[in-house]
Short mmCIF file of C-alpha atoms in Angstrom, two decimals:
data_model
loop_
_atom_site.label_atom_id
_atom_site.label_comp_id
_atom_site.label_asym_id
_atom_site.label_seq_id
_atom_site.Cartn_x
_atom_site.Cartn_y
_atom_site.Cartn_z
CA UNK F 15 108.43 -104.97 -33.23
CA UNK F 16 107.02 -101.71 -32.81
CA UNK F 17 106.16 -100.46 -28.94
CA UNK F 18 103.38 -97.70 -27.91
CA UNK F 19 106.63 -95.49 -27.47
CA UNK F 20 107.78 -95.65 -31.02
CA UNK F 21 104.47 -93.17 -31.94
CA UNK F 22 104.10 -91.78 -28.12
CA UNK F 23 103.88 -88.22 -29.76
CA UNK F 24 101.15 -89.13 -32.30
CA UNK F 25 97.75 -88.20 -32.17
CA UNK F 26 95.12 -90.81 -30.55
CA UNK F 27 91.98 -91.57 -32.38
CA UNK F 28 88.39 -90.74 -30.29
CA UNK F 29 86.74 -94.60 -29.22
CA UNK F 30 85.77 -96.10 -32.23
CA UNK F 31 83.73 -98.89 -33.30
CA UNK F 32 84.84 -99.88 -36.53
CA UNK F 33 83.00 -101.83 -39.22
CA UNK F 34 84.71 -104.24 -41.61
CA UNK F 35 82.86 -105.01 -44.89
CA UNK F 36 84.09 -107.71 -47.05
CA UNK F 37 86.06 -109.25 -43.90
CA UNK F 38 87.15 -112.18 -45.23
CA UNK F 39 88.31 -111.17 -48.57
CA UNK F 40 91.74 -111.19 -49.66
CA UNK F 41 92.10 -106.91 -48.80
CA UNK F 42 90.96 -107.48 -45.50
CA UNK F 43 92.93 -110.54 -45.02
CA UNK F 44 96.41 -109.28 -46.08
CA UNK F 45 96.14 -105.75 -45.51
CA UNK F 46 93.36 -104.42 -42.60
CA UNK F 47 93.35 -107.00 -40.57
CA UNK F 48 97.15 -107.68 -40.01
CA UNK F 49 96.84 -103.26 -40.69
CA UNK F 50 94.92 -102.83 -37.20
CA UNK F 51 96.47 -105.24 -34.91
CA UNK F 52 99.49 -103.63 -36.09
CA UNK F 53 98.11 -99.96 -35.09
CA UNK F 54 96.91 -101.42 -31.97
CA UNK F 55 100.92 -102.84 -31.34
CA UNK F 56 102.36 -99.35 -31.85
CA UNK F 57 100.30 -97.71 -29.73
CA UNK F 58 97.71 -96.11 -32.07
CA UNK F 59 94.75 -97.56 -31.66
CA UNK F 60 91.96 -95.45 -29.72
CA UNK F 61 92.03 -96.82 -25.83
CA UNK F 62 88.48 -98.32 -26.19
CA UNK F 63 87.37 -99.83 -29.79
CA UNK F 64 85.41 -102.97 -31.41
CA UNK F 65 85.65 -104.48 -34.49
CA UNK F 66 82.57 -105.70 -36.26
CA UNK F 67 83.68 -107.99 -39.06
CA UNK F 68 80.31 -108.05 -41.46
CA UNK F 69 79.16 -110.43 -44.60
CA UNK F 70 75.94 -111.06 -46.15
CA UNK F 71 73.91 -114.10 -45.84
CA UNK F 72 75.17 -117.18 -47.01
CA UNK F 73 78.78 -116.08 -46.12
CA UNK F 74 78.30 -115.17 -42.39
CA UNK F 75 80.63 -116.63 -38.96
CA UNK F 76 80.49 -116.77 -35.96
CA UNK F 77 82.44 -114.87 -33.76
CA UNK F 78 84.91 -117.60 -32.54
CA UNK F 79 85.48 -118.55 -36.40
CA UNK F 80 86.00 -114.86 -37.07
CA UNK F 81 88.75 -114.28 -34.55
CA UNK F 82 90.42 -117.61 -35.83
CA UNK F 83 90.31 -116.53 -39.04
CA UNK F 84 91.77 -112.82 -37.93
CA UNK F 85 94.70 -114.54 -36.40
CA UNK F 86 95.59 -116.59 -39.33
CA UNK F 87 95.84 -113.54 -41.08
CA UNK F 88 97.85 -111.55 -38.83
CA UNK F 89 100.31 -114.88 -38.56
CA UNK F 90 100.82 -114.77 -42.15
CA UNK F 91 101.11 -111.10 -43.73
CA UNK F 92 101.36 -109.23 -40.13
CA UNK F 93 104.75 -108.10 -38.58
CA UNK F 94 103.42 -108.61 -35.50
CA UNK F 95 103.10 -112.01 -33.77
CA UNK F 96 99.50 -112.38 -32.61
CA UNK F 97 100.57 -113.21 -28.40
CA UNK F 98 101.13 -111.59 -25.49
CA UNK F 99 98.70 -108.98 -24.28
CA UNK F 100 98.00 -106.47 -26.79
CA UNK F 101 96.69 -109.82 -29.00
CA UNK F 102 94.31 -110.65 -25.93
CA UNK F 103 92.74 -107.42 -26.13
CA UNK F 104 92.90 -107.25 -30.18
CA UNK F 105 91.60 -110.45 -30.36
CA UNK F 106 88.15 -109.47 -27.55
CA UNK F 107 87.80 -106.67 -29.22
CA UNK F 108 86.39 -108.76 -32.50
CA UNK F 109 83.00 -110.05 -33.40
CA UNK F 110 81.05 -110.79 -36.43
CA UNK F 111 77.61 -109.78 -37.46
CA UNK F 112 75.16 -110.28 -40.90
CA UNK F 113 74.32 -107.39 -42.45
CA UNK F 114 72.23 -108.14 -45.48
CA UNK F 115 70.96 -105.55 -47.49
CA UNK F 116 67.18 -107.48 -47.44
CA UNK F 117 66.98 -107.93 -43.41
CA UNK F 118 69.61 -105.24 -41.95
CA UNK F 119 68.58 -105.74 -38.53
CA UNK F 120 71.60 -107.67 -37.24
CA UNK F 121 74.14 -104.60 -38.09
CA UNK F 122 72.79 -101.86 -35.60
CA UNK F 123 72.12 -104.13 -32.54
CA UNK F 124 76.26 -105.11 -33.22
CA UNK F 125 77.11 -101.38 -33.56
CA UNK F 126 74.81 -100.77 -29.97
CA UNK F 127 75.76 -103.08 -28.24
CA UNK F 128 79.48 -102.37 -29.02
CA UNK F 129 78.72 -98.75 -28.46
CA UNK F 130 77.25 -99.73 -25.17
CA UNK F 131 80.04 -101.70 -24.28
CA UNK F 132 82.97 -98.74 -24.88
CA UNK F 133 80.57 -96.20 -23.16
CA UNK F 134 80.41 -92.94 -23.64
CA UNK F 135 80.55 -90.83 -26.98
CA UNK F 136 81.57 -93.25 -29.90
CA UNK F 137 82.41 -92.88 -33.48
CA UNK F 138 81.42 -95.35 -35.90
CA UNK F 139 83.95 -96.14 -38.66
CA UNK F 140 82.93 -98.40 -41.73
CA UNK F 141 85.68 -99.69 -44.33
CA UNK F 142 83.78 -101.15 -47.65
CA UNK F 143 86.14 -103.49 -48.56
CA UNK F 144 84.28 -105.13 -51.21
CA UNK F 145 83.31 -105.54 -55.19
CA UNK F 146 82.37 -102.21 -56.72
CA UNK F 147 78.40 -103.86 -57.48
CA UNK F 148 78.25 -103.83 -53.61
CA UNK F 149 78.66 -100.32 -52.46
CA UNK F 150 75.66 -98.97 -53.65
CA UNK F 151 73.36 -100.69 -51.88
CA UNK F 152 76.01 -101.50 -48.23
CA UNK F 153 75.85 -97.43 -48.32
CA UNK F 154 72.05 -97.18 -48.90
CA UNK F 155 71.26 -99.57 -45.92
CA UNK F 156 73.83 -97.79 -43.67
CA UNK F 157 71.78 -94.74 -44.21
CA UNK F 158 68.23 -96.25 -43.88
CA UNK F 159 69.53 -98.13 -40.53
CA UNK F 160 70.67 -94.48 -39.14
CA UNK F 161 74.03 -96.14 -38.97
CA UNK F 162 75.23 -92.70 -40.60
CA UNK F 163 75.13 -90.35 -37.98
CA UNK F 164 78.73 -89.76 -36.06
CA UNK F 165 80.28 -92.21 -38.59
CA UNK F 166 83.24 -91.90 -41.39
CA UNK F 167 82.98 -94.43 -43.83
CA UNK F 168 86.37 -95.34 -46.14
CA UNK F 169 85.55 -96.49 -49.71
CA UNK F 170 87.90 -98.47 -51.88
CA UNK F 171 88.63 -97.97 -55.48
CA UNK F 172 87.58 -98.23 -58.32
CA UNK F 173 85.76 -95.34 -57.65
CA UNK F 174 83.27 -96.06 -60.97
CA UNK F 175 84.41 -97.22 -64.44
CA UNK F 176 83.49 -94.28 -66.60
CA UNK F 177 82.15 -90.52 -65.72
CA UNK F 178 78.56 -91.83 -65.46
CA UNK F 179 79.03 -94.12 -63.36
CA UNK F 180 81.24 -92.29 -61.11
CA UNK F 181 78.64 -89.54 -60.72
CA UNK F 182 75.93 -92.54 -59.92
CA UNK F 183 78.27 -93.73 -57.29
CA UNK F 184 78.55 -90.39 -55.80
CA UNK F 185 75.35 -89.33 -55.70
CA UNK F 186 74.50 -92.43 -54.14
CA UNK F 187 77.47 -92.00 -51.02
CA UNK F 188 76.33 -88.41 -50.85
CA UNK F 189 72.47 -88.82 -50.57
CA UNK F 190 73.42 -90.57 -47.35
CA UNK F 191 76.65 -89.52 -45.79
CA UNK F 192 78.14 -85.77 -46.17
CA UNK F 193 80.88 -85.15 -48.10
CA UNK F 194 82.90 -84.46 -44.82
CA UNK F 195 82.38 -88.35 -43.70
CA UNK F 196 83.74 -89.91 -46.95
CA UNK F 197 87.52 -91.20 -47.36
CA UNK F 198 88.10 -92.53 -50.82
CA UNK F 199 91.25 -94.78 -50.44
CA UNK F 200 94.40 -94.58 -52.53
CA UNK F 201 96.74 -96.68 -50.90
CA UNK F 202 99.63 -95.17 -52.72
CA UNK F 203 99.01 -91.92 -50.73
CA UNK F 204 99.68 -93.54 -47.41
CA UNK F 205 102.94 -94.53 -48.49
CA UNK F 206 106.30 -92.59 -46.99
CA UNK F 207 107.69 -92.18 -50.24
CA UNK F 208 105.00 -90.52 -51.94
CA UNK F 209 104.20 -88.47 -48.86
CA UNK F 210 108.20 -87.68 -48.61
CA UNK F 211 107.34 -85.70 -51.91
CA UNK F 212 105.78 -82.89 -50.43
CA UNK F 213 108.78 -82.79 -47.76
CA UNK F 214 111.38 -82.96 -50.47
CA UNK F 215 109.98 -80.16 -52.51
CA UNK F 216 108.79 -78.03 -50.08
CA UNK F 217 111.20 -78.04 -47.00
CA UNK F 218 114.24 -78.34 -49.32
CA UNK F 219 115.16 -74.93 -50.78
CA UNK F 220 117.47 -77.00 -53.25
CA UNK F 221 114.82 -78.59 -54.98
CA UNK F 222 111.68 -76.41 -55.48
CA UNK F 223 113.40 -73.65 -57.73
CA UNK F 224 113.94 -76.66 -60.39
CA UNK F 225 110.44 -77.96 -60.43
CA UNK F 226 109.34 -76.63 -63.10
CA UNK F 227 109.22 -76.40 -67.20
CA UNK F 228 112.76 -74.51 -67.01
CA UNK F 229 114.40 -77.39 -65.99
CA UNK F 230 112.47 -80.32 -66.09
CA UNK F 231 112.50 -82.00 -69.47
CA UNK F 232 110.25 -85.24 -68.35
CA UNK F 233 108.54 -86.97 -65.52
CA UNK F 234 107.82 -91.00 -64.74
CA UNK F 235 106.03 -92.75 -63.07
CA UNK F 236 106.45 -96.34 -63.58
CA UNK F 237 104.75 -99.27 -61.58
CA UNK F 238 105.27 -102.69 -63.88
CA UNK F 239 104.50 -105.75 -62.07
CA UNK F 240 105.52 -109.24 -62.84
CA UNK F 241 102.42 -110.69 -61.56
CA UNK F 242 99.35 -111.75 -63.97
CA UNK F 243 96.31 -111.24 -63.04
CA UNK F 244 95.86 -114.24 -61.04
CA UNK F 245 92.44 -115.50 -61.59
CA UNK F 246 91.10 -112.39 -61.43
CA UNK F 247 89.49 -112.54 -65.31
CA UNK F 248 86.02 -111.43 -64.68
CA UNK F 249 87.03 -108.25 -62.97
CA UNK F 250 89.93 -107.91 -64.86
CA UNK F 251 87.67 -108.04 -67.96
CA UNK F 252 85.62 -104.92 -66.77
CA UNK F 253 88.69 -102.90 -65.50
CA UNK F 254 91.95 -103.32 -66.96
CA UNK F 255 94.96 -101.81 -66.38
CA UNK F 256 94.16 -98.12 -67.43
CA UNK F 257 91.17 -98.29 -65.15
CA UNK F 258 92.83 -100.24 -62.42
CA UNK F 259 95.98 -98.09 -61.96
CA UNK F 260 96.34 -95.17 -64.01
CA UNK F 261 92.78 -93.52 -62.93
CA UNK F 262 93.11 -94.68 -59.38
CA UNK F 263 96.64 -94.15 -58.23
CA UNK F 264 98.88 -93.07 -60.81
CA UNK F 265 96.81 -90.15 -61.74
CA UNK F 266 96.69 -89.20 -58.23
CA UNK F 267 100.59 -89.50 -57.83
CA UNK F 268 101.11 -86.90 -60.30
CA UNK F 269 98.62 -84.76 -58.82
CA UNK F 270 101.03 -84.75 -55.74
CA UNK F 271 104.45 -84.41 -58.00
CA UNK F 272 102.76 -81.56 -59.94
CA UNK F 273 101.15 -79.32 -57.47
CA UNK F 274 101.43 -76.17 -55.89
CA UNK F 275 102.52 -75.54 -52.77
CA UNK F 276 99.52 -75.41 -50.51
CA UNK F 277 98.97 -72.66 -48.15
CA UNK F 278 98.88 -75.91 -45.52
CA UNK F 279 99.28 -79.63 -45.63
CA UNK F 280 95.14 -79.82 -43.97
CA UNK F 281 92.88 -81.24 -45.84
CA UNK F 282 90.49 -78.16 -47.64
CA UNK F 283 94.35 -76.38 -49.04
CA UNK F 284 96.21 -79.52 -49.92
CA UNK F 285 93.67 -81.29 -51.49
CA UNK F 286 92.56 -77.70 -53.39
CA UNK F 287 96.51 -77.69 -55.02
CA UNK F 288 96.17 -81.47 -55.83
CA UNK F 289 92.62 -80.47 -57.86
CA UNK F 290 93.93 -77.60 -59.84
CA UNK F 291 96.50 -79.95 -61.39
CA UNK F 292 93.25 -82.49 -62.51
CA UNK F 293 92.09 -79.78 -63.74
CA UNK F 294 94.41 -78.24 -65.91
CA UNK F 295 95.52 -82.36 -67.00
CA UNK F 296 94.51 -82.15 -70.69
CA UNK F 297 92.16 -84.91 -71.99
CA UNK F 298 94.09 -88.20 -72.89
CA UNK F 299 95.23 -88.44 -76.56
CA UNK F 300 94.31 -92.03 -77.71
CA UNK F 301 97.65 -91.40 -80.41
CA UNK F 302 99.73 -90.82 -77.37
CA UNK F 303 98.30 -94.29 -75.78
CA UNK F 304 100.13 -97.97 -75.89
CA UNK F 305 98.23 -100.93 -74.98
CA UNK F 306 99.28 -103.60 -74.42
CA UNK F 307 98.20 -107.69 -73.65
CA UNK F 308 100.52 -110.37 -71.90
CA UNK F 309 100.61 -113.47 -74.26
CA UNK F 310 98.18 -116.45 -73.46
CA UNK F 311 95.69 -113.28 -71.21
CA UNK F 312 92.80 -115.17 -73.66
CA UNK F 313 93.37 -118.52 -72.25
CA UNK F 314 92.70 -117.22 -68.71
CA UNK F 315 89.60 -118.17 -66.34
CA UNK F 316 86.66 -115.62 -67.15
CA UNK F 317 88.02 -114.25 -69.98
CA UNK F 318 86.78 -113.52 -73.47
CA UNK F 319 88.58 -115.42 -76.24
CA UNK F 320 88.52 -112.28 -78.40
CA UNK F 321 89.12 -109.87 -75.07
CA UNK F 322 90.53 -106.49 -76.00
CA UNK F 323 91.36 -105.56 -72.35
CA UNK F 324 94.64 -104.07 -71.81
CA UNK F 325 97.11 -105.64 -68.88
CA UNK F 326 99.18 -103.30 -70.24
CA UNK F 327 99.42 -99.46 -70.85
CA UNK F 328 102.02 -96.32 -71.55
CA UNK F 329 100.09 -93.01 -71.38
CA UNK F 330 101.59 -89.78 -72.45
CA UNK F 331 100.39 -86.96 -70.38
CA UNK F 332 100.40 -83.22 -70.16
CA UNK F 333 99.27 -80.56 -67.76
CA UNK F 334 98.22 -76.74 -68.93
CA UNK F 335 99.55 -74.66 -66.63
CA UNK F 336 102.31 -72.20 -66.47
CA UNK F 337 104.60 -74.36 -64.28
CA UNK F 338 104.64 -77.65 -66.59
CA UNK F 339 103.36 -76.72 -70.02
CA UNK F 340 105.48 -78.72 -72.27
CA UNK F 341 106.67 -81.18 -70.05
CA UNK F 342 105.71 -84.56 -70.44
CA UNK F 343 104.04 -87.07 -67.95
CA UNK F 344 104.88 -90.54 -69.10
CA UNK F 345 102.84 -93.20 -67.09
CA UNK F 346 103.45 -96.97 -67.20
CA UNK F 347 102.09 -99.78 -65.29
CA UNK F 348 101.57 -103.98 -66.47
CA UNK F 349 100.99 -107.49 -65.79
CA UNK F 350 103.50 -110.10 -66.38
CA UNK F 351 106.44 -107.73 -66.66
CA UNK F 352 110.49 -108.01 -66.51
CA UNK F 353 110.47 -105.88 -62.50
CA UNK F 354 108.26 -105.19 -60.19
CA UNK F 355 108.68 -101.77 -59.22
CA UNK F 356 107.14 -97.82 -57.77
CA UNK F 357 109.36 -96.01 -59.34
CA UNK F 358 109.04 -91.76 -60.35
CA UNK F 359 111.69 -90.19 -62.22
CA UNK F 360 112.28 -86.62 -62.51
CA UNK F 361 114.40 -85.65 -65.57
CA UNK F 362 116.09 -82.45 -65.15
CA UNK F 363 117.85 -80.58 -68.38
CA UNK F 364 121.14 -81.53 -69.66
CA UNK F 365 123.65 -77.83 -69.28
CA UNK F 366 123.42 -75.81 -72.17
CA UNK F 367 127.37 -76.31 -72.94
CA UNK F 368 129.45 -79.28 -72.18
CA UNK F 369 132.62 -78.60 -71.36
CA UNK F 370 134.05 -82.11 -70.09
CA UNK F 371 135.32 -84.82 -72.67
CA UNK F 372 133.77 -88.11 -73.23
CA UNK F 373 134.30 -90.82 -71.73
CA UNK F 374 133.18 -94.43 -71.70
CA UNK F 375 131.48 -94.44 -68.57
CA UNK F 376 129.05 -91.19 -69.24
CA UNK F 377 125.87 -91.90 -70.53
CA UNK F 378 124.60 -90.76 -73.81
CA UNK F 379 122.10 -88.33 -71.71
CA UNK F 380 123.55 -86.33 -68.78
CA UNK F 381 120.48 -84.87 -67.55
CA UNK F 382 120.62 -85.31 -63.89
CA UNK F 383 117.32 -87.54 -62.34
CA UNK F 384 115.78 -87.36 -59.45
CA UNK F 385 114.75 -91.21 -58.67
CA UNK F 386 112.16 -91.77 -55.83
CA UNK F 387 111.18 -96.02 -55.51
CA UNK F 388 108.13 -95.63 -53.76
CA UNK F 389 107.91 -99.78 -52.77
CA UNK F 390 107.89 -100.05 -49.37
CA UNK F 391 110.33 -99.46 -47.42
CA UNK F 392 111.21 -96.77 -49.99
CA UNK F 393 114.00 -94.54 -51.48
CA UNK F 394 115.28 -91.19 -52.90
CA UNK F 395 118.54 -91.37 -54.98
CA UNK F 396 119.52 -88.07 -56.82
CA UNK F 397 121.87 -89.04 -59.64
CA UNK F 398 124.39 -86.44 -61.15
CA UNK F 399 127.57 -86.30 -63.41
CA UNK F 400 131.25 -86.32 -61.17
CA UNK F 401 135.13 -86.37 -62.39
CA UNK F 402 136.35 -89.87 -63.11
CA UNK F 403 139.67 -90.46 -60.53
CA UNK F 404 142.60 -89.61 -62.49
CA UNK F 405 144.46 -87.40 -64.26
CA UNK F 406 142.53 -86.64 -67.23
CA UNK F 407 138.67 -84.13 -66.62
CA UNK F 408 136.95 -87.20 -67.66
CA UNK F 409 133.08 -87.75 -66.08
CA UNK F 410 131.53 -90.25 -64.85
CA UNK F 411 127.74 -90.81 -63.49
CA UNK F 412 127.44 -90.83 -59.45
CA UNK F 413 124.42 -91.07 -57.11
CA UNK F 414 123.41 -89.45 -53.60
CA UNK F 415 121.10 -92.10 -51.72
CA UNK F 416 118.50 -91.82 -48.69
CA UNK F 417 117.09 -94.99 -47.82
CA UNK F 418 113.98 -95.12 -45.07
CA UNK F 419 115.22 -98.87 -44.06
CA UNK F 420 118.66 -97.05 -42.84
CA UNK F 421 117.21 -94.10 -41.30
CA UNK F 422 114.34 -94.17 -38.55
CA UNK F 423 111.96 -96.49 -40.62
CA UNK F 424 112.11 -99.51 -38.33
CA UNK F 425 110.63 -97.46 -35.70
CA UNK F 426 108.36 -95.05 -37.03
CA UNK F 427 106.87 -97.28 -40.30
CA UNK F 428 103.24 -97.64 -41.20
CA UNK F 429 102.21 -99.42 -44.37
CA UNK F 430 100.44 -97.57 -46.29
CA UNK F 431 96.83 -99.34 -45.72
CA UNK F 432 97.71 -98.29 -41.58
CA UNK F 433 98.51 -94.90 -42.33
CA UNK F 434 95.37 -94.23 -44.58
CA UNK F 435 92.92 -95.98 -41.85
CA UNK F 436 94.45 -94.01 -38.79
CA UNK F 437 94.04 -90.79 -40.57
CA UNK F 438 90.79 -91.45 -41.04
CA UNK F 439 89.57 -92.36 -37.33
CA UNK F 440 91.60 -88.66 -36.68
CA UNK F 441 89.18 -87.49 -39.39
CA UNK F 442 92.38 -86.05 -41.20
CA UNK F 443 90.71 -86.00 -44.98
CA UNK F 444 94.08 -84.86 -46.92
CA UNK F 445 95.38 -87.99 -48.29
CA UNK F 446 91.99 -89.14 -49.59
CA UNK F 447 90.68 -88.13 -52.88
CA UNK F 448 87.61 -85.59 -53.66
CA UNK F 449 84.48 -86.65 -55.56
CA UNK F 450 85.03 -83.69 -57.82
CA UNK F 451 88.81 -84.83 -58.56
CA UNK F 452 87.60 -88.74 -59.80
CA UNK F 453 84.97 -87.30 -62.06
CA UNK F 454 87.02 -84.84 -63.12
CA UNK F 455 89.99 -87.45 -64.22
CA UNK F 456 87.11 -89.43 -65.83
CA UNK F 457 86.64 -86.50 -68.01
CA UNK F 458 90.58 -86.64 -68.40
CA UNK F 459 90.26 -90.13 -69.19
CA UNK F 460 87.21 -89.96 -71.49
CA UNK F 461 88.89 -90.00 -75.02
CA UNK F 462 91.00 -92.98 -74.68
CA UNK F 463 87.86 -94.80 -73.32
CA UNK F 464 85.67 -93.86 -75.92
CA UNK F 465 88.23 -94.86 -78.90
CA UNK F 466 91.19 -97.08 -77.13
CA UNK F 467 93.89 -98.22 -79.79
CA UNK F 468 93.78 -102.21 -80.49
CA UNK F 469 95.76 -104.11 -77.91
CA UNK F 470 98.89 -105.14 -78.66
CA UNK F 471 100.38 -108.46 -77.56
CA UNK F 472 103.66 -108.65 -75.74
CA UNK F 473 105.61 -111.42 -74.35
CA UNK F 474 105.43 -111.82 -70.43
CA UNK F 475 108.67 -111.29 -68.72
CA UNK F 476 108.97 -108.27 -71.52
CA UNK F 477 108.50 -104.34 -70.76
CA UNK F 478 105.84 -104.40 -72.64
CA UNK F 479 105.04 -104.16 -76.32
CA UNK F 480 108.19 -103.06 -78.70
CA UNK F 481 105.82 -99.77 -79.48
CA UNK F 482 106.34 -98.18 -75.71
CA UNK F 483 109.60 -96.43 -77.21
CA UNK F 484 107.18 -94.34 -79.62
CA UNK F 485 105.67 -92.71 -76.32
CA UNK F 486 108.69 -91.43 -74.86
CA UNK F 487 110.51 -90.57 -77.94
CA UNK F 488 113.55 -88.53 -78.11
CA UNK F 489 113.50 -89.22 -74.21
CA UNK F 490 113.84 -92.73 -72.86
CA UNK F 491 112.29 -95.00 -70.63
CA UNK F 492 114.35 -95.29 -67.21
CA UNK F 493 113.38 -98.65 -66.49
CA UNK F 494 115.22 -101.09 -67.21
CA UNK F 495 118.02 -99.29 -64.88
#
């Protein structure tokens, strides 16, 4: 378990009180919940904080039921016990109050009096974990309540559906919180892995003279999943996979594999780099597009009979700019597929000559990849071309490996949902994605949206439909390994 000494060096958050919308959904049930009383075991919780759990009438609890309920869910998807006395003091620090958009009153008396009860100067922290139809108006009551002075407030995706509705959304956060006070949540920027990314290129003189068109011939980023959408058909309906992971995290991946190096890693220069590659991203071509549908997706709960949603989707992209023209981005993510996996795959240029026989261990491609799994607890395995033992100057492939779960990861680990919530109570905005970077990936997206290719059905277990090789062609898909 981790101890207050494992992070004794990190920074401490000001006193917080910190509002939890959507409390007892599933989010807040397997990820914040467990998330803060696992900040609060390592030793990274501010030294005085409350936690307001919050629902709207008809779904409200008491207090008492509340803290049940929050150790139920640190029991079961925590990796920390709920006992001893950090859980005592976790566990006071909870309540529950209404806060209903029609009669708002019950929220700021729960943020005084918790205020009152930390003393002194307090921020105010609000986490909107819930449906997309319930920002607007959560946002416009925090702002007609005054609840928005001294506060941050973290906002989960989908950050709108379309371009339109992403500036409505917006306009709506910004007409009552600045800019400066909004975290837009990618949880696959709080993980090592993708974080490691920045290390590995820029601390690693070995690597950032390759990154580039010269001697990259193809990137990946591949995140199938063998789940289905379990029960999820209504929302599925209005999302669907391009929607639900290629606009809101795997588009923001690539913005972190194909950037420049920032002047800094705060906020305003990182986050600057990370826009310039949105930016130069070149609209979607709907030819360059697979979609895909798991067989028997009809016959779910809440959705249509004749549903063209995609649960599936292979996107070719490619990115303007001096560093990467020519170089394609291949994204892939599914329901109901052979793996689950995180995985990005850098394919470097096979040498221009090649000297060494064949043999029946060498691939037909000997590019060398760099391979970073990005599932927790994460990976980086370089893979290159060695001499087979023996007499003859035969080759064979080989692989360097650095795995976090053998290195200091036991002690040091946040999930990424812990990671992204502490930096925000620091106020550290660099992992969290700009207003003008979703609308402008909206415009990216706009084309496909507007004329999508007919779904095509695949068999579950599958990688998808037979088509996917069409998208990659001459290169290959790296999964399956």
């Amino acid at each position: 378990m981790s101890t207050p000494s494992a992070h004794s060096a990190y920074e401490i958050p000001d006193n917080h009180v910190i509002v939890l919308f959507g409390s007892t959904g599933d989010l807040a049930k397997r990820k914040i919940i467990p998330g803060l009383f696992h900040l609060a075991s390592a030793g990274l919780m501010p030294k005085k904080y409350r936690i307001i759990a919050s629902a709207p009438r008809g779904h409200e609890l008491s207090t008492e039921d509340f803290r049940a309920y929050a150790r139920a869910s640190v029991e079961q998807f925590g990796s920390n016990r709920p006992e001893g006395k950090l859980w005592d003091q976790f566990y006071a620090s909870l309540s529950f109050a209404m806060a209903d958009t029609d009669d708002p009153e019950g929220l700021p008396k729960a943020v005084q009096d918790a205020e009152a009860a930390i003393g002194g100067k307090v921020r105010r922290l609000y986490h909107l974990a819930v449906p997309p139809n319930a920002v607007l108006p959560l946002v416009e009551m925090l702002g007609t309540c005054g609840l928005n002075e001294n506060a941050r407030i973290i906002c989960e995706k989908p950050f709108g559906t379309d371009l339109a509705s992403a500036k409505t959304l917006n306009a709506a956060i910004i007409a009552n919180f600045n800019e400066t006070q909004v975290y837009r949540i990618d949880h696959f920027l709080g993980k090592e892995s993708i974080d490691n990314i920045l290390a590995l290129r820029f601390a690693n003189r070995m690597f950032e003279p390759l990154w580039n068109r010269d001697h990259v011939c193809f990137v990946q980023i591949d995140v199938p999943e063998t789940l289905s959408i379990e029960n999820r058909g209504a929302f599925y309906e209005e999302t669907g996979a391009f929607r639900d992971m290629v606009v809101s995290h795997l588009f923001q991946v690539l913005g972190f594999i194909a950037m420049e190096q920032p002047i800094s890693l705060a906020a305003t220069p990182l986050r600057d780099e990370v826009h310039k590659v949105f930016e130069t991203l070149r609209p979607i071509d709907p030819k360059h597009v697979i979609r895909g549908q798991y067989e028997g997706y009809r016959k779910e709960k809440g959705v249509a009979p004749d549903s063209q949603t995609e649960t599936f989707v292979a996107v070719r992209c490619e990115i303007e700019n001096t560093r990467w023209k020519g170089v394609p981005f291949y994204l892939r993510t599914g329901k109901c597929l052979a793996q689950s996996r995180q995985v990005i795959t850098i394919g470097f240029d096979e040498t221009v000559m090649r000297l060494f026989p064949e043999s029946h261990h060498a691939p037909k491609w000997r590019g060398n990849k760099l391979v970073v799994d990005f599932a927790d607890p994460g990976s980086i395995h370089a893979h290159f071309m060695a001499k087979e033992p023996g007499p003859q100057m035969l080759l064979e492939p080989a692989e360097m490996t650095f795995h976090y779960k053998d290195s200091f990861q036991e002690a040091n680990n946040l999930e990424a949902y812990e990671h992204l919530i502490l930096e925000a109570m620091l106020g550290n905005r660099s992992l969290f994605t700009r207003s003008d970077g979703i609308e402008r990936l909206w415009q990216v997206a706009a084309p496909l949206l507007d004329n999508p290719p007919p779904v095509q059905t695949y068999a579950k277990g599958s990688w998808g439909p037979d088509s996917i090789t069409q998208i990659v062609a001459p290169n290959e898909w790296c999964l399956p390994e």
